[in-house]
CSV table of C-alpha atoms and ligand atoms in Angstrom, one decimal:
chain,number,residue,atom,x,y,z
A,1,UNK,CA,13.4,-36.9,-34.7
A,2,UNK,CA,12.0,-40.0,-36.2
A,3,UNK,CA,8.4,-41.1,-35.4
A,4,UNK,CA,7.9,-44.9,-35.7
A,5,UNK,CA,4.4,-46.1,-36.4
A,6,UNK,CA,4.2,-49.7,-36.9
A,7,UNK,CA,5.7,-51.3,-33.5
A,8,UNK,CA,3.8,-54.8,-32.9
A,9,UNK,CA,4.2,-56.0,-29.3
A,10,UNK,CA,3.7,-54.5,-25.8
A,11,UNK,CA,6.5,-51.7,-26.3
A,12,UNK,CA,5.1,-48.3,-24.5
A,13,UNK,CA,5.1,-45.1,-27.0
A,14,UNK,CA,8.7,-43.3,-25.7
A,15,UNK,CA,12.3,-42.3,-26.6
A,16,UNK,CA,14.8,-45.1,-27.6
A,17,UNK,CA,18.2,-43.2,-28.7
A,18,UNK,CA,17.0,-40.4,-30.3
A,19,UNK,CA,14.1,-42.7,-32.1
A,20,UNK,CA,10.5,-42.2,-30.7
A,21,UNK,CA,8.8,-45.1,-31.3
A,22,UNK,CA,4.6,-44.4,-31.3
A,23,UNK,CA,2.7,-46.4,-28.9
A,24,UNK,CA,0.3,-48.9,-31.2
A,25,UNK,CA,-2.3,-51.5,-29.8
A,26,UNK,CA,-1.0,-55.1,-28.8
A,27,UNK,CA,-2.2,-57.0,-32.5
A,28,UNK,CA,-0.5,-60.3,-30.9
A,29,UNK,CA,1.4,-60.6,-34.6
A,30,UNK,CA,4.6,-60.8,-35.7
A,31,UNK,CA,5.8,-59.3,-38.9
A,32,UNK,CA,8.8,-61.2,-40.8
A,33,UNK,CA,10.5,-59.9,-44.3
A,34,UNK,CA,10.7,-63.4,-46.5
A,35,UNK,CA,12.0,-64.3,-49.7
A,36,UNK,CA,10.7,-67.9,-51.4
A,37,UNK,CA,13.5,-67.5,-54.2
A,38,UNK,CA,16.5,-66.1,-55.0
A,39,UNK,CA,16.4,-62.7,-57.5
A,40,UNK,CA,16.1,-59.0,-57.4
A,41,UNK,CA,15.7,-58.1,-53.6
A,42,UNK,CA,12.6,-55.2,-54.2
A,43,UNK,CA,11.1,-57.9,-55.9
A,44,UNK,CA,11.2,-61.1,-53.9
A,45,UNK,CA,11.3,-59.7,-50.5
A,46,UNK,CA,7.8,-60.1,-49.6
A,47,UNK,CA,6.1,-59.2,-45.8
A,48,UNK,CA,4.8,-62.3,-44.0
A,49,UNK,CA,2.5,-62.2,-40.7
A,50,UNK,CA,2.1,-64.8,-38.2
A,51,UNK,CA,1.5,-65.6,-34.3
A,52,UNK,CA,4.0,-64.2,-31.6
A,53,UNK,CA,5.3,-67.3,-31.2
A,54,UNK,CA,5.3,-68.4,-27.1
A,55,UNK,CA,9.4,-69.2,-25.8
A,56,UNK,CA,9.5,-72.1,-24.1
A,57,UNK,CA,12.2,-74.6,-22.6
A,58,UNK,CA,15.8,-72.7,-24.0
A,59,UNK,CA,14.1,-70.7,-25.9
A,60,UNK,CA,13.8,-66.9,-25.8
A,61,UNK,CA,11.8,-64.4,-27.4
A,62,UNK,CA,13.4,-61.4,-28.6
A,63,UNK,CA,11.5,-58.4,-30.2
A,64,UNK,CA,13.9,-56.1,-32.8
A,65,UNK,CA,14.6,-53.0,-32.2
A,66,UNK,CA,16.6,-52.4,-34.9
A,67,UNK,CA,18.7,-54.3,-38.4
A,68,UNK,CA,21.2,-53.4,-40.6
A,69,UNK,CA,20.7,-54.0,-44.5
A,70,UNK,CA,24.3,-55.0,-45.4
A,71,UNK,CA,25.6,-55.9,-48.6
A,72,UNK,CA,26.0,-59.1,-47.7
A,73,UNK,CA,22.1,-59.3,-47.4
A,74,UNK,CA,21.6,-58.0,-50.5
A,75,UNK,CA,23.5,-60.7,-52.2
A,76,UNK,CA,22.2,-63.6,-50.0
A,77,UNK,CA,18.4,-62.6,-51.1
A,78,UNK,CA,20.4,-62.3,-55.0
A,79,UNK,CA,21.1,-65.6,-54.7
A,80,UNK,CA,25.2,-64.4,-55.1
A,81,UNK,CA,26.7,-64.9,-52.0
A,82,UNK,CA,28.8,-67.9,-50.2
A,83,UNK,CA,25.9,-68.2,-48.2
A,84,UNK,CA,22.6,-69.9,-50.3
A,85,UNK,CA,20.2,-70.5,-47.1
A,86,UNK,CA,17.2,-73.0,-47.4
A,87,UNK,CA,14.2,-71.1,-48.7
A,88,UNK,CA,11.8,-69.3,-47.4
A,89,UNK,CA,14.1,-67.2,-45.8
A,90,UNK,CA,14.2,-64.2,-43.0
A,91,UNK,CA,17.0,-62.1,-44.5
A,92,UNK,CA,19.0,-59.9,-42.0
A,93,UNK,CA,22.5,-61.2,-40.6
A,94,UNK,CA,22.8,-58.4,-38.3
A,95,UNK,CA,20.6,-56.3,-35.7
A,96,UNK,CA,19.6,-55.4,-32.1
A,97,UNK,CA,16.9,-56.6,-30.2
A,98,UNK,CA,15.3,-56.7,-26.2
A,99,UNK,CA,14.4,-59.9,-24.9
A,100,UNK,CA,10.9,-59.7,-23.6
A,101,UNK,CA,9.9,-63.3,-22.2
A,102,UNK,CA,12.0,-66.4,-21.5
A,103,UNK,CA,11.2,-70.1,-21.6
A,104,UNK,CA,11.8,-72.0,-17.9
A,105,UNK,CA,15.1,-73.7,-18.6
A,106,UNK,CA,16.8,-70.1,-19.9
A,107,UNK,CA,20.5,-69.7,-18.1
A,108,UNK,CA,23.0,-67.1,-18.0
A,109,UNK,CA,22.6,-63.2,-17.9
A,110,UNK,CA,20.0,-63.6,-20.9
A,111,UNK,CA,16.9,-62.3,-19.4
A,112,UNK,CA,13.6,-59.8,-20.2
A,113,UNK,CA,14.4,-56.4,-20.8
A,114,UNK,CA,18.4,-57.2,-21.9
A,115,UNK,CA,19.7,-56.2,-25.1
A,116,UNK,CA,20.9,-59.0,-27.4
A,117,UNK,CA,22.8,-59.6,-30.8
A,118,UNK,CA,22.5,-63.1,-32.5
A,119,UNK,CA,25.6,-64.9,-32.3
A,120,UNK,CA,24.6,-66.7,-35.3
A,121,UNK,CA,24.7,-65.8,-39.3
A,122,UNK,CA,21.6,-65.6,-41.4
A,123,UNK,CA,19.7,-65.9,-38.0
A,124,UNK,CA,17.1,-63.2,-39.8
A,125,UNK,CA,16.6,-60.0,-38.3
A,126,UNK,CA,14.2,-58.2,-40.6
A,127,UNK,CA,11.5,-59.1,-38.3
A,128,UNK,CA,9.8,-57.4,-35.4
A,129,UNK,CA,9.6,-61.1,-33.0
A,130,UNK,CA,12.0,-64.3,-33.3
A,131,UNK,CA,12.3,-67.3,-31.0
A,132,UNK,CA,15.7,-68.2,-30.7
A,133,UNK,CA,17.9,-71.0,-28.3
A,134,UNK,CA,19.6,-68.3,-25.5
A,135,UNK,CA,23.1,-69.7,-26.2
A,136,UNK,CA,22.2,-68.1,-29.4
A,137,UNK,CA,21.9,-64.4,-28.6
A,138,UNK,CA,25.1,-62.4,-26.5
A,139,UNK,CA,23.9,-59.9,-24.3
A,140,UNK,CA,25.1,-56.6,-25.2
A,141,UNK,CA,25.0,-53.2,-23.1
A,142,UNK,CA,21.3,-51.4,-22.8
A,143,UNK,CA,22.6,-47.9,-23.2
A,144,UNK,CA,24.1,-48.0,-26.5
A,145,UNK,CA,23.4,-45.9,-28.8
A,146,UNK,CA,20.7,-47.7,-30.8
A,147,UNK,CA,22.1,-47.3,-34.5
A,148,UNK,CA,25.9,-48.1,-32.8
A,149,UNK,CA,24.0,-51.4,-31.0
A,150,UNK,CA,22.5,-52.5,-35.2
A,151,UNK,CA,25.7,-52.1,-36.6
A,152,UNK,CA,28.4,-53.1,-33.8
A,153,UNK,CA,28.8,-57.0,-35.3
A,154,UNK,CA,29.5,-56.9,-38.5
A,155,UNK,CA,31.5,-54.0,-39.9
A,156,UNK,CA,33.4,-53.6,-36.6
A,157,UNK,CA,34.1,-56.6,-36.1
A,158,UNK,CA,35.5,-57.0,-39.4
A,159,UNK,CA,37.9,-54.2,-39.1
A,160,UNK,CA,38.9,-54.7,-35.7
A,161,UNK,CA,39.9,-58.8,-36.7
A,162,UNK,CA,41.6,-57.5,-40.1
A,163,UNK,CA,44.0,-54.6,-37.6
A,164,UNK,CA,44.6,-57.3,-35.4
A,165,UNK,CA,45.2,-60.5,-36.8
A,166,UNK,CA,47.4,-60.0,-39.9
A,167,UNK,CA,50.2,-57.7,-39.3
A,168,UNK,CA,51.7,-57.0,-36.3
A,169,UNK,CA,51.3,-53.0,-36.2
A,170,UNK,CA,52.5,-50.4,-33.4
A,171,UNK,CA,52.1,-46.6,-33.0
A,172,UNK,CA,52.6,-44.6,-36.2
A,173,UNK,CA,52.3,-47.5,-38.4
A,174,UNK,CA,50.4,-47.1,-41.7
A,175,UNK,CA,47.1,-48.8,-42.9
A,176,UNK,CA,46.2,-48.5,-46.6
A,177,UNK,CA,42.1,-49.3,-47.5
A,178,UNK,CA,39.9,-48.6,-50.3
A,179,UNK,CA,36.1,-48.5,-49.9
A,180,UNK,CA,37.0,-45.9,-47.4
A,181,UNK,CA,33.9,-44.7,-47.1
A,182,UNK,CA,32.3,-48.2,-46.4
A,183,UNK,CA,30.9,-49.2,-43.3
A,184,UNK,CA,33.6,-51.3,-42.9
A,185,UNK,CA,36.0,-48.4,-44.0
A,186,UNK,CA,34.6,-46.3,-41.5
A,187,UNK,CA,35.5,-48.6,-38.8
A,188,UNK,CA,38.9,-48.9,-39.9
A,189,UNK,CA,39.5,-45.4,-39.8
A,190,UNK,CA,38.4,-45.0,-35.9
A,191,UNK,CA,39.7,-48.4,-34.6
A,192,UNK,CA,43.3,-47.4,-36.3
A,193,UNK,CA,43.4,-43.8,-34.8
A,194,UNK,CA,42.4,-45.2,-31.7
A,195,UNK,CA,45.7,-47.9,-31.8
A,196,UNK,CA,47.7,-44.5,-33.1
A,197,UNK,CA,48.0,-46.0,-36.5
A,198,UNK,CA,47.9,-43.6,-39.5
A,199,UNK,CA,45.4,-44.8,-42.6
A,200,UNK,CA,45.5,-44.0,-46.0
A,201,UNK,CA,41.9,-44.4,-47.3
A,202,UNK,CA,40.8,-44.5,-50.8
A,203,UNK,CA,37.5,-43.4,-51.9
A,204,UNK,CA,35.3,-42.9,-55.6
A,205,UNK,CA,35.6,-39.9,-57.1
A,206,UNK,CA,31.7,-38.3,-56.5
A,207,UNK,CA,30.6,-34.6,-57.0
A,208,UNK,CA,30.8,-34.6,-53.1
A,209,UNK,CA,34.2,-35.3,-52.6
A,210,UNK,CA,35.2,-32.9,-50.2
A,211,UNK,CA,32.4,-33.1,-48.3
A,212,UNK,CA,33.3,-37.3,-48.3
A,213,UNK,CA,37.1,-36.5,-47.4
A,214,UNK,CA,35.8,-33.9,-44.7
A,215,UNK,CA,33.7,-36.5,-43.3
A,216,UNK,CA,36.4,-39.3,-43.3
A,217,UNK,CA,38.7,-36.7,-41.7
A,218,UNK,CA,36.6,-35.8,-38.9
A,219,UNK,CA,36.5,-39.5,-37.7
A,220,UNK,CA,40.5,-39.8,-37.8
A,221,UNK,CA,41.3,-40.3,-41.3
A,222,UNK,CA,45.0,-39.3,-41.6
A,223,UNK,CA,44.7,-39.3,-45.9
A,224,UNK,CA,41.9,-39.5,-47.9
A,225,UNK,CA,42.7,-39.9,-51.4
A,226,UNK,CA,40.3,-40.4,-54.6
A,227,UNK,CA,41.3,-43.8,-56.8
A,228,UNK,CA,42.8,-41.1,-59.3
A,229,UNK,CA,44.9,-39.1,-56.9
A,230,UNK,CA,46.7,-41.8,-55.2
A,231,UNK,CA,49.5,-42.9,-57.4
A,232,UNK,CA,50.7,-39.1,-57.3
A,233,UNK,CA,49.5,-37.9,-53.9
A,234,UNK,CA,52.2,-36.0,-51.9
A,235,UNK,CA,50.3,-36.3,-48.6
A,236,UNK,CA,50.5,-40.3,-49.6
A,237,UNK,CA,54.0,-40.2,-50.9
A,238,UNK,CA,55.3,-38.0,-47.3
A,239,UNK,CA,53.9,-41.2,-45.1
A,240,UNK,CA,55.7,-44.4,-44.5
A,241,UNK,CA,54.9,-47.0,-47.0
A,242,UNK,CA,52.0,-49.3,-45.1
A,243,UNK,CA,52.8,-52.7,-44.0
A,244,UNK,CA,48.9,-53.6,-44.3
A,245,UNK,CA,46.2,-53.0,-47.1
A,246,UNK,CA,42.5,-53.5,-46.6
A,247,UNK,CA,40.7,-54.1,-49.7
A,248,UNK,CA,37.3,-53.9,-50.2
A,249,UNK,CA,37.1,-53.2,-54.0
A,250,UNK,CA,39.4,-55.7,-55.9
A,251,UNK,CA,39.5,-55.2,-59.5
A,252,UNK,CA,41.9,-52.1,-60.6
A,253,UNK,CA,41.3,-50.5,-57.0
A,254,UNK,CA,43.0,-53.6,-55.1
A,255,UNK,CA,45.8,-53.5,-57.3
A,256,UNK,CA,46.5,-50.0,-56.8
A,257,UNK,CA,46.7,-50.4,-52.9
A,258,UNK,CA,48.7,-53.4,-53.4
A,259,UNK,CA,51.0,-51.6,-55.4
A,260,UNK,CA,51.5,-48.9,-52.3
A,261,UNK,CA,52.4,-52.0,-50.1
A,262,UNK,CA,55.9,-51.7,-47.9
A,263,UNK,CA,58.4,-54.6,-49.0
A,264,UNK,CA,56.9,-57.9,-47.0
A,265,UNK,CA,53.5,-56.4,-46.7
A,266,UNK,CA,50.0,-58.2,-46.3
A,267,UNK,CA,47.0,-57.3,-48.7
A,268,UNK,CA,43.8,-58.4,-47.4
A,269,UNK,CA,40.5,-58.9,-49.0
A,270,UNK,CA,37.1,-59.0,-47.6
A,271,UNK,CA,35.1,-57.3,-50.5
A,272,UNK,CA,34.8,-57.7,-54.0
A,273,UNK,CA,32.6,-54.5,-54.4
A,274,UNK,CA,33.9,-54.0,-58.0
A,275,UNK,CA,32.8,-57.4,-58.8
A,276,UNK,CA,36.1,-58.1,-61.0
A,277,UNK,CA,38.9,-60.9,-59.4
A,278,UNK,CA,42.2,-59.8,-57.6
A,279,UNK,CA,45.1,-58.9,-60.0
A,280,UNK,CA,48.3,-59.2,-58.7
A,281,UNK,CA,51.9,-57.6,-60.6
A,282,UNK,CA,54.6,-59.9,-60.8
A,283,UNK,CA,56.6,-58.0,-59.3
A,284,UNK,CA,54.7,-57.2,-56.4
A,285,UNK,CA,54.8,-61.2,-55.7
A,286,UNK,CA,58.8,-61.5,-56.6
A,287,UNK,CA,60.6,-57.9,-55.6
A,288,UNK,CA,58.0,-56.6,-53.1
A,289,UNK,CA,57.6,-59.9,-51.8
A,290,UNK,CA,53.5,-58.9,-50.9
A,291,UNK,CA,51.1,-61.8,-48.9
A,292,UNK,CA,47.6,-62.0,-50.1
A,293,UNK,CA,45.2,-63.0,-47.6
A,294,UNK,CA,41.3,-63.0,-47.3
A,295,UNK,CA,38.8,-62.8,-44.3
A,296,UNK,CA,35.4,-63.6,-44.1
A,297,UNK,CA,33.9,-62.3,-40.4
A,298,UNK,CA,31.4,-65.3,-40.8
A,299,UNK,CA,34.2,-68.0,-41.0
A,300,UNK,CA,35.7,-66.3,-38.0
A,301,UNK,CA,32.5,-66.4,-35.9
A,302,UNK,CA,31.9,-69.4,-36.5
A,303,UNK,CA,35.3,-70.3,-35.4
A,304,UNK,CA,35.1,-68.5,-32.6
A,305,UNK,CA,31.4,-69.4,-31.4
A,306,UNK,CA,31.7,-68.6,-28.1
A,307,UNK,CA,35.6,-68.3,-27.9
A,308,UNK,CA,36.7,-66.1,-25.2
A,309,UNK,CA,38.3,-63.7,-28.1
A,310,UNK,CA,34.7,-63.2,-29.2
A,311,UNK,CA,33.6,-61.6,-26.3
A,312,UNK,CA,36.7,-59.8,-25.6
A,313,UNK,CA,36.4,-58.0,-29.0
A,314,UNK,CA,32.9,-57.1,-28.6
A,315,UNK,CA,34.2,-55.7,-25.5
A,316,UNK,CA,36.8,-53.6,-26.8
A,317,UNK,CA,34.5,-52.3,-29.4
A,318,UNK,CA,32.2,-51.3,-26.7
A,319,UNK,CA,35.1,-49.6,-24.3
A,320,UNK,CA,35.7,-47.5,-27.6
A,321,UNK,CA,32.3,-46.7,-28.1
A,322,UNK,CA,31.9,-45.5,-24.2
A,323,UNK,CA,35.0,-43.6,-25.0
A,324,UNK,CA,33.6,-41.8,-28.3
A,325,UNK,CA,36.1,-43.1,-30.0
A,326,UNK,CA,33.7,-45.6,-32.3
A,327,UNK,CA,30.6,-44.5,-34.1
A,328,UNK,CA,27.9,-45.7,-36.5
A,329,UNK,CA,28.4,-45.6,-40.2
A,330,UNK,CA,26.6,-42.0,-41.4
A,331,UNK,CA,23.1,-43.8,-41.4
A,332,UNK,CA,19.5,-43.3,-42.0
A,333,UNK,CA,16.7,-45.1,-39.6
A,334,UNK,CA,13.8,-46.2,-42.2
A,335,UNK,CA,11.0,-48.0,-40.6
A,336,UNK,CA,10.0,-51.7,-41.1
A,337,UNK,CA,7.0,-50.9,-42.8
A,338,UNK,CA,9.4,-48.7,-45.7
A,339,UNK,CA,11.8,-51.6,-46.1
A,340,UNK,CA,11.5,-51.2,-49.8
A,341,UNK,CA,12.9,-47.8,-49.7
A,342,UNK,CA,15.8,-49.2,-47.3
A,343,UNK,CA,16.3,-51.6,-49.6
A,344,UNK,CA,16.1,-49.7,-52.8
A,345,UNK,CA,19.1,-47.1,-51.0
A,346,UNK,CA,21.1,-50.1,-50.1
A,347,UNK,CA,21.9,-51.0,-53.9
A,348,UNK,CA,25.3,-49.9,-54.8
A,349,UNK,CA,25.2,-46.6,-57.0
A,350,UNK,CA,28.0,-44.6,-58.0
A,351,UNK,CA,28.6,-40.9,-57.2
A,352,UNK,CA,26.4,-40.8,-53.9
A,353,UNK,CA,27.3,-40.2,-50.4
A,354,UNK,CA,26.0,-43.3,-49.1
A,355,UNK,CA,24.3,-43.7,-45.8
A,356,UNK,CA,23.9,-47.3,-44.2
A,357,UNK,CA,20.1,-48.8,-43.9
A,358,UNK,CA,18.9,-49.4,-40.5
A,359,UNK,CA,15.3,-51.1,-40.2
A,360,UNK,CA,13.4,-49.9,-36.7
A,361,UNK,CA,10.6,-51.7,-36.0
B,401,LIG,N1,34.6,-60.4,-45.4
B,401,LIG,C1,33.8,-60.0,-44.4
B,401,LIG,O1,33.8,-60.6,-43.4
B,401,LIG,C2,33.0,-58.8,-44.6
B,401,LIG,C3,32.4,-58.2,-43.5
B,401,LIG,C4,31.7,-57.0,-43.7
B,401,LIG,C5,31.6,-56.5,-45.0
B,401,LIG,N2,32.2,-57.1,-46.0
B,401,LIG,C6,32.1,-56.6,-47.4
B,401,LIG,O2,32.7,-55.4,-47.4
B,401,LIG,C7,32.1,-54.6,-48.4
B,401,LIG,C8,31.6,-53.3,-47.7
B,401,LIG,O3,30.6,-53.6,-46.8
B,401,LIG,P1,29.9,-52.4,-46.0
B,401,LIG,O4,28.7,-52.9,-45.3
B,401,LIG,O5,30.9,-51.6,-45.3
B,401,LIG,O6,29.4,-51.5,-47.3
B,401,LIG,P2,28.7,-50.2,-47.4
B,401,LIG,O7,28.7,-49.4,-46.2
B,401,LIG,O8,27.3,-50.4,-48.0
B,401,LIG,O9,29.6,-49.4,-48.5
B,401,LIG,C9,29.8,-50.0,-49.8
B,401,LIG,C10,31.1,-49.5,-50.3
B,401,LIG,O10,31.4,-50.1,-51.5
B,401,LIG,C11,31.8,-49.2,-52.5
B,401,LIG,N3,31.3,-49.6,-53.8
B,401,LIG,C12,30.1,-49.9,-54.2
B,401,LIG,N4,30.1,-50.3,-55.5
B,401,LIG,C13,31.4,-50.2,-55.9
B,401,LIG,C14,32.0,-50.4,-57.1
B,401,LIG,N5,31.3,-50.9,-58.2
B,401,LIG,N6,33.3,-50.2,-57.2
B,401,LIG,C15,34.0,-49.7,-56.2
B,401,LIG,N7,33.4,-49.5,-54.9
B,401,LIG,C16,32.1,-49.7,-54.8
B,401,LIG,C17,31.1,-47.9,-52.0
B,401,LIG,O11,31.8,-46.8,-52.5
B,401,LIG,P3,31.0,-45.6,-53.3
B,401,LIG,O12,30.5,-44.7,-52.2
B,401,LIG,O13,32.0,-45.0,-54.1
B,401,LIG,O14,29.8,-46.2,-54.0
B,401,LIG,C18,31.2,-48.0,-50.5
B,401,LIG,O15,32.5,-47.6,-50.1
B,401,LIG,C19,31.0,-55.4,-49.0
B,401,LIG,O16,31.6,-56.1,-50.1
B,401,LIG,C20,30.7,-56.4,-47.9
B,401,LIG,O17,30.1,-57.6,-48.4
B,401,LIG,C21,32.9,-58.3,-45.8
């Protein structure tokens, strides 16, 4: 069990899914991660204190309970994302909070003690307060797990739009992904095996490998192939040939899935974790007759503000967490106060089995 000492705000000391969370004297402060420029993140991330700010009118305050480092944050504070934000900046796309006072003219089912996600990008959630409009938070259910609650918006999301929206696919159907072991990979695997798809996932090579292929197993992994084994894997070779590929790699690894594609197949990208471009055989274009396609889980939000489909996907995602069906990326809780360290294990590095970040406050 993990006992949190630095929690700013009238929170009693108790248990919060599986996190207890020490009871600390009101300071009346709120504690924001900032970053004045763009560079390395253990470096320009700095820790910034100020007033609890009152809610007033629209407004809501919301104090975090808990914030995903992503690699999309990472490369927003590097100053290498789609994304440049105006600086100073709050970094943190993604997170968990409880709404603990409301301004008069506050609406819908957004009140004090509900949990909320922001329905906005870049809203900044490595801080222990923020004031935000209500219309931007969606109320999410209070007894989700807390780590499953952090991490519901992004990587879920994403995997849940890319199984949906490309190809149609029915029972038995098979899924091909790299970055397997990804947040985003992990998600795959349980969403598919919940729609009775099979999924071919493609992983590193790492000293821990079957320890990594175990672990991918156990959450409904059908295969689970290194980069090296899968051009002559048997257990690869005895499945139908997929009609979609998820890649989260590019470089040598998205051409590899690509190559696995069925005739007509769709290849999407939503990571470029290798940093190298796309390469695409000829013949994979002409003969195979392959679609390449991209998603961006921002673009779509952003789309889909507060579009029906938006709720009814967090709702799925929820109905398959309530039936155990959907977990949390293998993750470690670091508090707010060690955010360097969170950071520092959120860098990319070879040969480890990685655990995702999660800030509690
Ligand atoms: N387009 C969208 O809407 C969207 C949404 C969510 C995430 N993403 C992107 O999806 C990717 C995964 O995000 P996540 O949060 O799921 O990540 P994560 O849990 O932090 O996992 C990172 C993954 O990247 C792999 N990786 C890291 N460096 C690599 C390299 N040089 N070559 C090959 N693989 C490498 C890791 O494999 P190892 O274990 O082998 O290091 C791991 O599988 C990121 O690029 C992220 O920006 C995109």
């Amino acid at each position: 069990m993990l006992l949190l000492p630095a929690f700013r705000g009238a929170r009693p000391s108790g248990l919060i899914n599986g996190v207890l969370f020490a009871k600390r004297p009101l300071s009346g402060l709120c504690t924001s991660l900032v970053y004045g420029e763009y560079g390395d993140p253990e470096k320009v991330v700095k820790r910034k204190q100020e007033a609890i700010p009152k809610p007033e009118g629209k407004q809501v305050l919301v104090r975090m309970l808990a914030a995903t480092v992503n690699p999309a944050d990472i490369n927003t504070i590097q100053g290498v994302y789609a994304i440049k934000p105006t600086l100073p900046s709050i970094p943190g796309n993604e997170g968990v909070g409880e709404v603990i006072e409301v301004g008069s003219e506050v609406g819908g089912d957004i009140k004090p003690g509900c949990r909320v996600i922001p329905r906005l990008n870049a809203w900044g959630t490595w801080r222990t307060h923020a004031l935000a409009q209500y219309t931007d938070l969606i109320k999410i259910p209070s007894d989700v797990d807390l780590a499953m609650a952090a991490t519901i918006a992004v990587n879920p999301g994403t995997a849940y739009r890319m199984l949906k929206d490309f190809v149609p696919l029915g029972t038995g159907d098979v899924v091909i992904q790299n970055g397997a072991n990804s947040a985003v990979g992990q998600a795959v695997i349980q969403i598919a095996a919940a729609l009775g798809l099979r999924t071919i996932n493609v992983v590193r090579d790492r000293p821990e490998i079957s320890e990594l292929k175990q672990r991918l197993k156990d959450i409904g992994a059908t295969v689970v192939v290194t980069e090296g084994e899968l051009r002559k894997s048997e257990e690869v070779s005895a499945l139908p040939k997929p009609s979609l590929a998820l890649n989260c790699v590019s470089g040598r690894s998205g051409t590899e899935v690509l190559r696995q594609l069925a005739s007509k197949g769709v290849m999407v990208t939503y990571g470029g974790m290798s940093r190298q471009p796309v390469t695409v055989p000829v013949g994979s274009l002409i003969f195979t007759d392959i679609t390449l396609g991209g998603f961006w889980m921002t673009r779509w939000n952003k789309e889909h503000y507060d579009h029906p489909k938006r709720q009814q996907m967090l709702d799925d995602l929820f109905e398959l967490v309530r039936c155990n069906k959907l977990k949390p990326p293998a993750h470690s809780f670091v508090p707010f106060d060690s955010y360097l360290e969170a950071i520092k294990n959120a860098m990319p590095k070879e040969g480890m089995l990685g655990k995702k970040q999660i800030l509690v406050f």
